[in-house]
mmCIF file of N, CA, C and O in Angstrom:
data_model
loop_
_atom_site.group_PDB
_atom_site.id
_atom_site.type_symbol
_atom_site.label_atom_id
_atom_site.label_comp_id
_atom_site.label_asym_id
_atom_site.label_seq_id
_atom_site.Cartn_x
_atom_site.Cartn_y
_atom_site.Cartn_z
ATOM 1 N N MET A 208 -207.404 88.359 140.529
ATOM 2 C CA MET A 208 -206.381 89.376 140.548
ATOM 3 C C MET A 208 -205.868 89.653 141.950
ATOM 4 O O MET A 208 -204.705 89.982 142.097
ATOM 5 N N VAL A 209 -206.681 89.537 142.931
ATOM 6 C CA VAL A 209 -206.283 89.800 144.305
ATOM 7 C C VAL A 209 -205.188 88.826 144.712
ATOM 8 O O VAL A 209 -204.271 89.183 145.433
ATOM 9 N N VAL A 210 -205.255 87.623 144.247
ATOM 10 C CA VAL A 210 -204.276 86.604 144.606
ATOM 11 C C VAL A 210 -202.914 86.931 144.000
ATOM 12 O O VAL A 210 -201.893 86.700 144.612
ATOM 13 N N LYS A 211 -202.881 87.508 142.796
ATOM 14 C CA LYS A 211 -201.619 87.801 142.124
ATOM 15 C C LYS A 211 -200.857 88.924 142.820
ATOM 16 O O LYS A 211 -199.648 88.907 142.852
ATOM 17 N N GLN A 212 -201.548 89.886 143.366
ATOM 18 C CA GLN A 212 -200.857 91.003 144.000
ATOM 19 C C GLN A 212 -199.959 90.553 145.155
ATOM 20 O O GLN A 212 -198.805 90.945 145.200
ATOM 21 N N PRO A 213 -200.440 89.760 146.087
ATOM 22 C CA PRO A 213 -199.532 89.323 147.146
ATOM 23 C C PRO A 213 -198.378 88.488 146.607
ATOM 24 O O PRO A 213 -197.249 88.589 147.093
ATOM 25 N N VAL A 214 -198.607 87.681 145.596
ATOM 26 C CA VAL A 214 -197.534 86.871 145.020
ATOM 27 C C VAL A 214 -196.526 87.779 144.328
ATOM 28 O O VAL A 214 -195.309 87.616 144.471
ATOM 29 N N GLU A 215 -197.024 88.730 143.569
ATOM 30 C CA GLU A 215 -196.122 89.663 142.895
ATOM 31 C C GLU A 215 -195.350 90.498 143.912
ATOM 32 O O GLU A 215 -194.163 90.772 143.734
ATOM 33 N N LYS A 216 -196.026 90.897 144.968
ATOM 34 C CA LYS A 216 -195.340 91.661 146.021
ATOM 35 C C LYS A 216 -194.261 90.800 146.686
ATOM 36 O O LYS A 216 -193.141 91.265 146.940
ATOM 37 N N GLU A 217 -194.599 89.559 146.935
ATOM 38 C CA GLU A 217 -193.636 88.618 147.532
ATOM 39 C C GLU A 217 -192.448 88.413 146.588
ATOM 40 O O GLU A 217 -191.297 88.399 147.022
ATOM 41 N N LEU A 218 -192.746 88.268 145.277
ATOM 42 C CA LEU A 218 -191.662 88.119 144.293
ATOM 43 C C LEU A 218 -190.776 89.359 144.257
ATOM 44 O O LEU A 218 -189.554 89.255 144.175
ATOM 45 N N GLU A 219 -191.396 90.508 144.318
ATOM 46 C CA GLU A 219 -190.641 91.756 144.319
ATOM 47 C C GLU A 219 -189.743 91.844 145.553
ATOM 48 O O GLU A 219 -188.577 92.240 145.459
ATOM 49 N N GLU A 220 -190.228 91.440 146.702
ATOM 50 C CA GLU A 220 -189.437 91.435 147.928
ATOM 51 C C GLU A 220 -188.280 90.439 147.826
ATOM 52 O O GLU A 220 -187.157 90.714 148.245
ATOM 53 N N LEU A 221 -188.579 89.287 147.246
ATOM 54 C CA LEU A 221 -187.528 88.275 147.070
ATOM 55 C C LEU A 221 -186.455 88.768 146.096
ATOM 56 O O LEU A 221 -185.257 88.538 146.304
ATOM 57 N N ARG A 222 -186.879 89.432 145.024
ATOM 58 C CA ARG A 222 -185.911 89.988 144.069
ATOM 59 C C ARG A 222 -185.027 91.039 144.758
ATOM 60 O O ARG A 222 -183.817 91.081 144.541
ATOM 61 N N ALA A 223 -185.648 91.884 145.554
ATOM 62 C CA ALA A 223 -184.888 92.913 146.273
ATOM 63 C C ALA A 223 -183.904 92.261 147.249
ATOM 64 O O ALA A 223 -182.741 92.684 147.366
ATOM 65 N N GLU A 224 -184.363 91.240 147.934
ATOM 66 C CA GLU A 224 -183.490 90.528 148.881
ATOM 67 C C GLU A 224 -182.345 89.842 148.146
ATOM 68 O O GLU A 224 -181.199 89.865 148.598
ATOM 69 N N LEU A 225 -182.657 89.247 146.996
ATOM 70 C CA LEU A 225 -181.635 88.589 146.181
ATOM 71 C C LEU A 225 -180.606 89.614 145.702
ATOM 72 O O LEU A 225 -179.400 89.368 145.755
ATOM 73 N N LYS A 226 -181.079 90.746 145.242
ATOM 74 C CA LYS A 226 -180.190 91.800 144.772
ATOM 75 C C LYS A 226 -179.284 92.275 145.918
ATOM 76 O O LYS A 226 -178.078 92.464 145.734
ATOM 77 N N TRP A 227 -179.848 92.460 147.103
ATOM 78 C CA TRP A 227 -179.070 92.880 148.267
ATOM 79 C C TRP A 227 -178.014 91.817 148.605
ATOM 80 O O TRP A 227 -176.853 92.122 148.864
ATOM 81 N N THR A 228 -178.438 90.539 148.592
ATOM 82 C CA THR A 228 -177.530 89.434 148.902
ATOM 83 C C THR A 228 -176.400 89.371 147.876
ATOM 84 O O THR A 228 -175.237 89.160 148.241
ATOM 85 N N GLN A 229 -176.724 89.564 146.607
ATOM 86 C CA GLN A 229 -175.691 89.565 145.570
ATOM 87 C C GLN A 229 -174.704 90.716 145.796
ATOM 88 O O GLN A 229 -173.489 90.535 145.627
ATOM 89 N N GLY A 230 -175.234 91.859 146.195
ATOM 90 C CA GLY A 230 -174.366 92.997 146.494
ATOM 91 C C GLY A 230 -173.435 92.696 147.665
ATOM 92 O O GLY A 230 -172.247 93.045 147.637
ATOM 93 N N GLU A 231 -173.985 92.050 148.693
ATOM 94 C CA GLU A 231 -173.156 91.664 149.850
ATOM 95 C C GLU A 231 -172.068 90.672 149.450
ATOM 96 O O GLU A 231 -170.918 90.797 149.865
ATOM 97 N N LEU A 232 -172.445 89.684 148.642
ATOM 98 C CA LEU A 232 -171.459 88.692 148.188
ATOM 99 C C LEU A 232 -170.365 89.357 147.361
ATOM 100 O O LEU A 232 -169.175 89.042 147.517
ATOM 101 N N GLU A 233 -170.755 90.271 146.493
ATOM 102 C CA GLU A 233 -169.778 90.975 145.663
ATOM 103 C C GLU A 233 -168.844 91.815 146.544
ATOM 104 O O GLU A 233 -167.627 91.840 146.330
ATOM 105 N N ALA A 234 -169.406 92.464 147.548
ATOM 106 C CA ALA A 234 -168.586 93.265 148.470
ATOM 107 C C ALA A 234 -167.608 92.363 149.225
ATOM 108 O O ALA A 234 -166.431 92.721 149.413
ATOM 109 N N ARG A 235 -168.077 91.203 149.649
ATOM 110 C CA ARG A 235 -167.181 90.265 150.363
ATOM 111 C C ARG A 235 -166.090 89.755 149.432
ATOM 112 O O ARG A 235 -164.937 89.610 149.845
ATOM 113 N N ARG A 236 -166.460 89.446 148.187
ATOM 114 C CA ARG A 236 -165.453 88.989 147.212
ATOM 115 C C ARG A 236 -164.404 90.076 146.994
ATOM 116 O O ARG A 236 -163.207 89.791 146.938
ATOM 117 N N ASN A 237 -164.877 91.317 146.853
ATOM 118 C CA ASN A 237 -163.934 92.420 146.652
ATOM 119 C C ASN A 237 -163.019 92.589 147.864
ATOM 120 O O ASN A 237 -161.819 92.821 147.717
ATOM 121 N N ALA A 238 -163.590 92.481 149.044
ATOM 122 C CA ALA A 238 -162.791 92.599 150.269
ATOM 123 C C ALA A 238 -161.773 91.459 150.347
ATOM 124 O O ALA A 238 -160.607 91.681 150.703
ATOM 125 N N GLU A 239 -162.195 90.250 150.005
ATOM 126 C CA GLU A 239 -161.293 89.093 150.006
ATOM 127 C C GLU A 239 -160.181 89.290 148.971
ATOM 128 O O GLU A 239 -159.004 89.020 149.249
ATOM 129 N N ARG A 240 -160.533 89.759 147.785
ATOM 130 C CA ARG A 240 -159.545 90.020 146.741
ATOM 131 C C ARG A 240 -158.539 91.074 147.212
ATOM 132 O O ARG A 240 -157.332 90.919 147.025
ATOM 133 N N GLN A 241 -159.049 92.127 147.831
ATOM 134 C CA GLN A 241 -158.173 93.190 148.334
ATOM 135 C C GLN A 241 -157.240 92.651 149.418
ATOM 136 O O GLN A 241 -156.044 92.952 149.423
ATOM 137 N N TRP A 242 -157.770 91.834 150.308
ATOM 138 C CA TRP A 242 -156.948 91.233 151.364
ATOM 139 C C TRP A 242 -155.857 90.351 150.749
ATOM 140 O O TRP A 242 -154.703 90.388 151.181
ATOM 141 N N GLN A 243 -156.243 89.545 149.735
ATOM 142 C CA GLN A 243 -155.263 88.674 149.085
ATOM 143 C C GLN A 243 -154.161 89.494 148.412
ATOM 144 O O GLN A 243 -152.978 89.135 148.479
ATOM 145 N N LEU A 244 -154.540 90.591 147.770
ATOM 146 C CA LEU A 244 -153.538 91.453 147.134
ATOM 147 C C LEU A 244 -152.603 92.059 148.177
ATOM 148 O O LEU A 244 -151.385 92.114 147.971
ATOM 149 N N GLN A 245 -153.158 92.490 149.286
ATOM 150 C CA GLN A 245 -152.328 93.049 150.356
ATOM 151 C C GLN A 245 -151.390 91.997 150.935
ATOM 152 O O GLN A 245 -150.219 92.274 151.210
ATOM 153 N N GLU A 246 -151.904 90.789 151.123
ATOM 154 C CA GLU A 246 -151.064 89.698 151.633
ATOM 155 C C GLU A 246 -149.951 89.367 150.649
ATOM 156 O O GLU A 246 -148.811 89.143 151.054
ATOM 157 N N ALA A 247 -150.283 89.336 149.363
ATOM 158 C CA ALA A 247 -149.270 89.044 148.344
ATOM 159 C C ALA A 247 -148.192 90.132 148.350
ATOM 160 O O ALA A 247 -146.993 89.835 148.273
ATOM 161 N N GLU A 248 -148.603 91.381 148.449
ATOM 162 C CA GLU A 248 -147.641 92.485 148.483
ATOM 163 C C GLU A 248 -146.785 92.423 149.749
ATOM 164 O O GLU A 248 -145.563 92.624 149.703
ATOM 165 N N SER A 249 -147.413 92.117 150.865
ATOM 166 C CA SER A 249 -146.687 91.999 152.124
ATOM 167 C C SER A 249 -145.664 90.865 152.049
ATOM 168 O O SER A 249 -144.514 91.020 152.470
ATOM 169 N N THR A 250 -146.073 89.741 151.487
ATOM 170 C CA THR A 250 -145.166 88.603 151.320
ATOM 171 C C THR A 250 -144.016 88.976 150.400
ATOM 172 O O THR A 250 -142.850 88.664 150.679
ATOM 173 N N ARG A 251 -144.317 89.666 149.310
ATOM 174 C CA ARG A 251 -143.286 90.091 148.370
ATOM 175 C C ARG A 251 -142.289 91.026 149.059
ATOM 176 O O ARG A 251 -141.075 90.873 148.896
ATOM 177 N N GLN A 252 -142.783 91.959 149.851
ATOM 178 C CA GLN A 252 -141.900 92.880 150.566
ATOM 179 C C GLN A 252 -141.009 92.144 151.571
ATOM 180 O O GLN A 252 -139.823 92.454 151.705
ATOM 181 N N ARG A 253 -141.594 91.162 152.273
ATOM 182 C CA ARG A 253 -140.791 90.379 153.226
ATOM 183 C C ARG A 253 -139.713 89.592 152.491
ATOM 184 O O ARG A 253 -138.578 89.474 152.969
ATOM 185 N N GLU A 254 -140.055 89.030 151.329
ATOM 186 C CA GLU A 254 -139.073 88.272 150.556
ATOM 187 C C GLU A 254 -137.948 89.181 150.064
ATOM 188 O O GLU A 254 -136.774 88.800 150.105
ATOM 189 N N ILE A 255 -138.309 90.378 149.613
ATOM 190 C CA ILE A 255 -137.296 91.332 149.159
ATOM 191 C C ILE A 255 -136.376 91.699 150.317
ATOM 192 O O ILE A 255 -135.146 91.730 150.166
ATOM 193 N N GLN A 256 -136.950 91.965 151.479
ATOM 194 C CA GLN A 256 -136.159 92.321 152.661
ATOM 195 C C GLN A 256 -135.256 91.163 153.083
ATOM 196 O O GLN A 256 -134.083 91.371 153.419
ATOM 197 N N ALA A 257 -135.797 89.945 153.065
ATOM 198 C CA ALA A 257 -134.995 88.776 153.443
ATOM 199 C C ALA A 257 -133.842 88.582 152.465
ATOM 200 O O ALA A 257 -132.705 88.288 152.879
ATOM 201 N N GLU A 258 -134.113 88.759 151.183
ATOM 202 C CA GLU A 258 -133.054 88.616 150.185
ATOM 203 C C GLU A 258 -131.985 89.695 150.369
ATOM 204 O O GLU A 258 -130.784 89.416 150.284
ATOM 205 N N LYS A 259 -132.414 90.906 150.670
ATOM 206 C CA LYS A 259 -131.474 92.004 150.909
ATOM 207 C C LYS A 259 -130.587 91.693 152.116
ATOM 208 O O LYS A 259 -129.367 91.842 152.050
ATOM 209 N N LEU A 260 -131.212 91.247 153.216
ATOM 210 C CA LEU A 260 -130.447 90.908 154.419
ATOM 211 C C LEU A 260 -129.477 89.763 154.150
ATOM 212 O O LEU A 260 -128.331 89.787 154.604
ATOM 213 N N PHE A 261 -129.930 88.758 153.397
ATOM 214 C CA PHE A 261 -129.063 87.627 153.071
ATOM 215 C C PHE A 261 -127.870 88.091 152.242
ATOM 216 O O PHE A 261 -126.730 87.698 152.502
ATOM 217 N N ASN A 262 -128.129 88.942 151.243
ATOM 218 C CA ASN A 262 -127.039 89.415 150.393
ATOM 219 C C ASN A 262 -126.043 90.260 151.184
ATOM 220 O O ASN A 262 -124.832 90.164 150.959
ATOM 221 N N GLU A 263 -126.542 91.067 152.121
ATOM 222 C CA GLU A 263 -125.642 91.846 152.980
ATOM 223 C C GLU A 263 -124.789 90.920 153.845
ATOM 224 O O GLU A 263 -123.587 91.122 153.988
ATOM 225 N N TRP A 264 -125.429 89.904 154.418
ATOM 226 C CA TRP A 264 -124.701 88.933 155.246
ATOM 227 C C TRP A 264 -123.656 88.209 154.400
ATOM 228 O O TRP A 264 -122.498 88.055 154.814
ATOM 229 N N LYS A 265 -124.070 87.779 153.203
ATOM 230 C CA LYS A 265 -123.170 87.038 152.319
ATOM 231 C C LYS A 265 -121.967 87.902 151.944
ATOM 232 O O LYS A 265 -120.825 87.432 151.971
ATOM 233 N N GLU A 266 -122.221 89.161 151.628
ATOM 234 C CA GLU A 266 -121.135 90.073 151.266
ATOM 235 C C GLU A 266 -120.161 90.245 152.433
ATOM 236 O O GLU A 266 -118.942 90.197 152.262
ATOM 237 N N LYS A 267 -120.706 90.417 153.633
ATOM 238 C CA LYS A 267 -119.869 90.573 154.831
ATOM 239 C C LYS A 267 -119.031 89.316 155.073
ATOM 240 O O LYS A 267 -117.836 89.392 155.361
ATOM 241 N N GLU A 268 -119.665 88.160 154.937
ATOM 242 C CA GLU A 268 -118.948 86.904 155.155
ATOM 243 C C GLU A 268 -117.876 86.682 154.096
ATOM 244 O O GLU A 268 -116.806 86.160 154.397
ATOM 245 N N LEU A 269 -118.142 87.096 152.857
ATOM 246 C CA LEU A 269 -117.119 86.964 151.818
ATOM 247 C C LEU A 269 -115.920 87.852 152.127
ATOM 248 O O LEU A 269 -114.777 87.441 151.950
ATOM 249 N N VAL A 270 -116.194 89.069 152.604
ATOM 250 C CA VAL A 270 -115.097 89.968 152.980
ATOM 251 C C VAL A 270 -114.284 89.319 154.099
ATOM 252 O O VAL A 270 -113.044 89.313 154.056
ATOM 253 N N ASN A 271 -114.967 88.758 155.090
ATOM 254 C CA ASN A 271 -114.264 88.071 156.187
ATOM 255 C C ASN A 271 -113.461 86.889 155.663
ATOM 256 O O ASN A 271 -112.320 86.668 156.089
ATOM 257 N N LEU A 272 -114.070 86.124 154.761
ATOM 258 C CA LEU A 272 -113.386 84.957 154.203
ATOM 259 C C LEU A 272 -112.137 85.379 153.438
ATOM 260 O O LEU A 272 -111.069 84.780 153.605
ATOM 261 N N TYR A 273 -112.264 86.411 152.609
ATOM 262 C CA TYR A 273 -111.102 86.882 151.865
ATOM 263 C C TYR A 273 -110.017 87.385 152.816
ATOM 264 O O TYR A 273 -108.825 87.172 152.573
ATOM 265 N N GLY A 274 -110.413 88.026 153.902
ATOM 266 C CA GLY A 274 -109.443 88.474 154.901
ATOM 267 C C GLY A 274 -108.716 87.299 155.528
ATOM 268 O O GLY A 274 -107.490 87.334 155.704
ATOM 269 N N GLU A 275 -109.471 86.258 155.864
ATOM 270 C CA GLU A 275 -108.845 85.056 156.442
ATOM 271 C C GLU A 275 -107.928 84.380 155.441
ATOM 272 O O GLU A 275 -106.848 83.897 155.808
ATOM 273 N N ILE A 276 -108.324 84.339 154.190
ATOM 274 C CA ILE A 276 -107.472 83.738 153.149
ATOM 275 C C ILE A 276 -106.179 84.535 153.024
ATOM 276 O O ILE A 276 -105.085 83.959 152.932
ATOM 277 N N ASP A 277 -106.285 85.870 153.033
ATOM 278 C CA ASP A 277 -105.086 86.710 152.946
ATOM 279 C C ASP A 277 -104.162 86.475 154.142
ATOM 280 O O ASP A 277 -102.941 86.402 153.991
ATOM 281 N N LYS A 278 -104.738 86.361 155.344
ATOM 282 C CA LYS A 278 -103.924 86.079 156.535
ATOM 283 C C LYS A 278 -103.210 84.740 156.392
ATOM 284 O O LYS A 278 -102.029 84.609 156.729
ATOM 285 N N LEU A 279 -103.936 83.744 155.917
ATOM 286 C CA LEU A 279 -103.350 82.417 155.746
ATOM 287 C C LEU A 279 -102.248 82.444 154.684
ATOM 288 O O LEU A 279 -101.189 81.837 154.871
ATOM 289 N N LYS A 280 -102.474 83.155 153.588
ATOM 290 C CA LYS A 280 -101.442 83.262 152.554
ATOM 291 C C LYS A 280 -100.188 83.932 153.110
ATOM 292 O O LYS A 280 -99.069 83.496 152.846
ATOM 293 N N LYS A 281 -100.376 84.995 153.908
ATOM 294 C CA LYS A 281 -99.234 85.681 154.510
ATOM 295 C C LYS A 281 -98.496 84.747 155.468
ATOM 296 O O LYS A 281 -97.259 84.670 155.448
ATOM 297 N N PHE A 282 -99.273 84.025 156.286
ATOM 298 C CA PHE A 282 -98.661 83.083 157.227
ATOM 299 C C PHE A 282 -97.851 82.028 156.471
ATOM 300 O O PHE A 282 -96.702 81.744 156.818
ATOM 301 N N LEU A 283 -98.446 81.452 155.430
ATOM 302 C CA LEU A 283 -97.741 80.420 154.665
ATOM 303 C C LEU A 283 -96.516 80.986 153.961
ATOM 304 O O LEU A 283 -95.464 80.341 153.912
ATOM 305 N N TRP A 284 -96.640 82.197 153.426
ATOM 306 C CA TRP A 284 -95.487 82.820 152.765
ATOM 307 C C TRP A 284 -94.361 83.069 153.775
ATOM 308 O O TRP A 284 -93.201 82.814 153.483
ATOM 309 N N ASP A 285 -94.723 83.528 154.970
ATOM 310 C CA ASP A 285 -93.719 83.736 156.013
ATOM 311 C C ASP A 285 -93.054 82.415 156.387
ATOM 312 O O ASP A 285 -91.828 82.361 156.610
ATOM 313 N N GLU A 286 -93.828 81.332 156.452
ATOM 314 C CA GLU A 286 -93.254 80.013 156.764
ATOM 315 C C GLU A 286 -92.316 79.553 155.661
ATOM 316 O O GLU A 286 -91.238 79.025 155.936
ATOM 317 N N VAL A 287 -92.708 79.782 154.411
ATOM 318 C CA VAL A 287 -91.836 79.395 153.287
ATOM 319 C C VAL A 287 -90.530 80.178 153.346
ATOM 320 O O VAL A 287 -89.439 79.611 153.168
ATOM 321 N N LYS A 288 -90.622 81.476 153.622
ATOM 322 C CA LYS A 288 -89.397 82.298 153.733
ATOM 323 C C LYS A 288 -88.535 81.819 154.895
ATOM 324 O O LYS A 288 -87.311 81.746 154.776
ATOM 325 N N SER A 289 -89.172 81.463 156.004
ATOM 326 C CA SER A 289 -88.412 81.000 157.171
ATOM 327 C C SER A 289 -87.677 79.700 156.853
ATOM 328 O O SER A 289 -86.497 79.545 157.179
ATOM 329 N N VAL A 290 -88.378 78.775 156.223
ATOM 330 C CA VAL A 290 -87.749 77.495 155.856
ATOM 331 C C VAL A 290 -86.636 77.737 154.853
ATOM 332 O O VAL A 290 -85.557 77.137 154.936
ATOM 333 N N ALA A 291 -86.871 78.655 153.913
ATOM 334 C CA ALA A 291 -85.836 78.960 152.922
ATOM 335 C C ALA A 291 -84.614 79.558 153.609
ATOM 336 O O ALA A 291 -83.468 79.217 153.266
ATOM 337 N N ASN A 292 -84.808 80.432 154.577
ATOM 338 C CA ASN A 292 -83.680 81.015 155.310
ATOM 339 C C ASN A 292 -82.925 79.944 156.086
ATOM 340 O O ASN A 292 -81.690 79.931 156.108
ATOM 341 N N GLN A 293 -83.671 79.058 156.741
ATOM 342 C CA GLN A 293 -83.018 77.984 157.501
ATOM 343 C C GLN A 293 -82.231 77.079 156.572
ATOM 344 O O GLN A 293 -81.118 76.655 156.900
ATOM 345 N N THR A 294 -82.782 76.790 155.420
ATOM 346 C CA THR A 294 -82.097 75.929 154.454
ATOM 347 C C THR A 294 -80.826 76.603 153.975
ATOM 348 O O THR A 294 -79.767 75.964 153.891
ATOM 349 N N SER A 295 -80.916 77.884 153.661
ATOM 350 C CA SER A 295 -79.717 78.574 153.173
ATOM 351 C C SER A 295 -78.665 78.671 154.264
ATOM 352 O O SER A 295 -77.471 78.597 153.995
ATOM 353 N N MET A 296 -79.074 78.841 155.536
ATOM 354 C CA MET A 296 -78.121 78.878 156.631
ATOM 355 C C MET A 296 -77.452 77.520 156.805
ATOM 356 O O MET A 296 -76.253 77.441 157.068
ATOM 357 N N LEU A 297 -78.198 76.435 156.629
ATOM 358 C CA LEU A 297 -77.608 75.100 156.755
ATOM 359 C C LEU A 297 -76.636 74.829 155.620
ATOM 360 O O LEU A 297 -75.622 74.167 155.805
ATOM 361 N N GLU A 298 -76.936 75.364 154.454
ATOM 362 C CA GLU A 298 -76.029 75.163 153.321
ATOM 363 C C GLU A 298 -74.722 75.920 153.527
ATOM 364 O O GLU A 298 -73.678 75.545 153.002
ATOM 365 N N GLU A 299 -74.750 76.975 154.313
ATOM 366 C CA GLU A 299 -73.541 77.758 154.577
ATOM 367 C C GLU A 299 -72.614 77.070 155.571
ATOM 368 O O GLU A 299 -71.436 77.380 155.646
ATOM 369 N N VAL A 300 -73.098 76.117 156.386
ATOM 370 C CA VAL A 300 -72.255 75.407 157.355
ATOM 371 C C VAL A 300 -71.349 74.476 156.560
ATOM 372 O O VAL A 300 -71.828 73.612 155.828
ATOM 373 N N PRO A 301 -70.013 74.620 156.705
ATOM 374 C CA PRO A 301 -69.085 73.838 155.857
ATOM 375 C C PRO A 301 -69.126 72.339 156.131
ATOM 376 O O PRO A 301 -69.191 71.560 155.206
ATOM 377 N N ASP A 302 -69.078 71.935 157.375
ATOM 378 C CA ASP A 302 -69.047 70.502 157.661
ATOM 379 C C ASP A 302 -70.119 70.208 158.691
ATOM 380 O O ASP A 302 -69.875 70.301 159.883
ATOM 381 N N LEU A 303 -71.266 69.869 158.209
ATOM 382 C CA LEU A 303 -72.397 69.617 159.098
ATOM 383 C C LEU A 303 -72.186 68.350 159.919
ATOM 384 O O LEU A 303 -72.587 68.296 161.058
ATOM 385 N N LYS A 304 -71.484 67.352 159.341
ATOM 386 C CA LYS A 304 -71.250 66.107 160.082
ATOM 387 C C LYS A 304 -70.362 66.372 161.279
ATOM 388 O O LYS A 304 -70.585 65.887 162.369
ATOM 389 N N GLY A 305 -69.351 67.135 161.093
ATOM 390 C CA GLY A 305 -68.445 67.472 162.200
ATOM 391 C C GLY A 305 -69.153 68.295 163.241
ATOM 392 O O GLY A 305 -68.923 68.149 164.444
ATOM 393 N N PHE A 306 -70.036 69.146 162.818
ATOM 394 C CA PHE A 306 -70.802 69.982 163.736
ATOM 395 C C PHE A 306 -71.713 69.140 164.600
ATOM 396 O O PHE A 306 -71.811 69.341 165.804
ATOM 397 N N SER A 307 -72.342 68.130 164.015
ATOM 398 C CA SER A 307 -73.230 67.293 164.781
ATOM 399 C C SER A 307 -72.468 66.414 165.775
ATOM 400 O O SER A 307 -72.994 66.031 166.809
ATOM 401 N N LYS A 308 -71.161 66.118 165.524
ATOM 402 C CA LYS A 308 -70.365 65.310 166.443
ATOM 403 C C LYS A 308 -70.103 66.042 167.748
ATOM 404 O O LYS A 308 -69.890 65.443 168.769
ATOM 405 N N LEU A 309 -70.107 67.344 167.700
ATOM 406 C CA LEU A 309 -69.890 68.133 168.901
ATOM 407 C C LEU A 309 -70.973 67.889 169.934
ATOM 408 O O LEU A 309 -70.760 68.001 171.125
ATOM 409 N N PHE A 310 -72.177 67.600 169.467
ATOM 410 C CA PHE A 310 -73.323 67.429 170.377
ATOM 411 C C PHE A 310 -73.600 65.984 170.722
ATOM 412 O O PHE A 310 -74.452 65.722 171.546
ATOM 413 N N CYS A 311 -72.904 65.062 170.129
ATOM 414 C CA CYS A 311 -73.191 63.656 170.398
ATOM 415 C C CYS A 311 -72.302 63.076 171.440
ATOM 416 O O CYS A 311 -71.299 63.477 171.818
#
């Protein structure tokens, strides 16, 4: 019986150590899980912010693009009106051939 007591005591110490080690591992797993959740949330927030910034930039650029298109349309319309005016003025000249002889 004397021999069993030290073995049983040793087993009891090993069980206690194992239980402590399991508790430490569980705590580390929980800490790792918590860190992963925080990282995932942080990544999600950065993605949301990046998407928001991109959409704001895109909206601003579209407004600029539409402004440039409107300017170009106005410029082209003014050119069409100018050419139309020049054409109508040339049609009003009675004898264009005689007019050109003056300069030749």
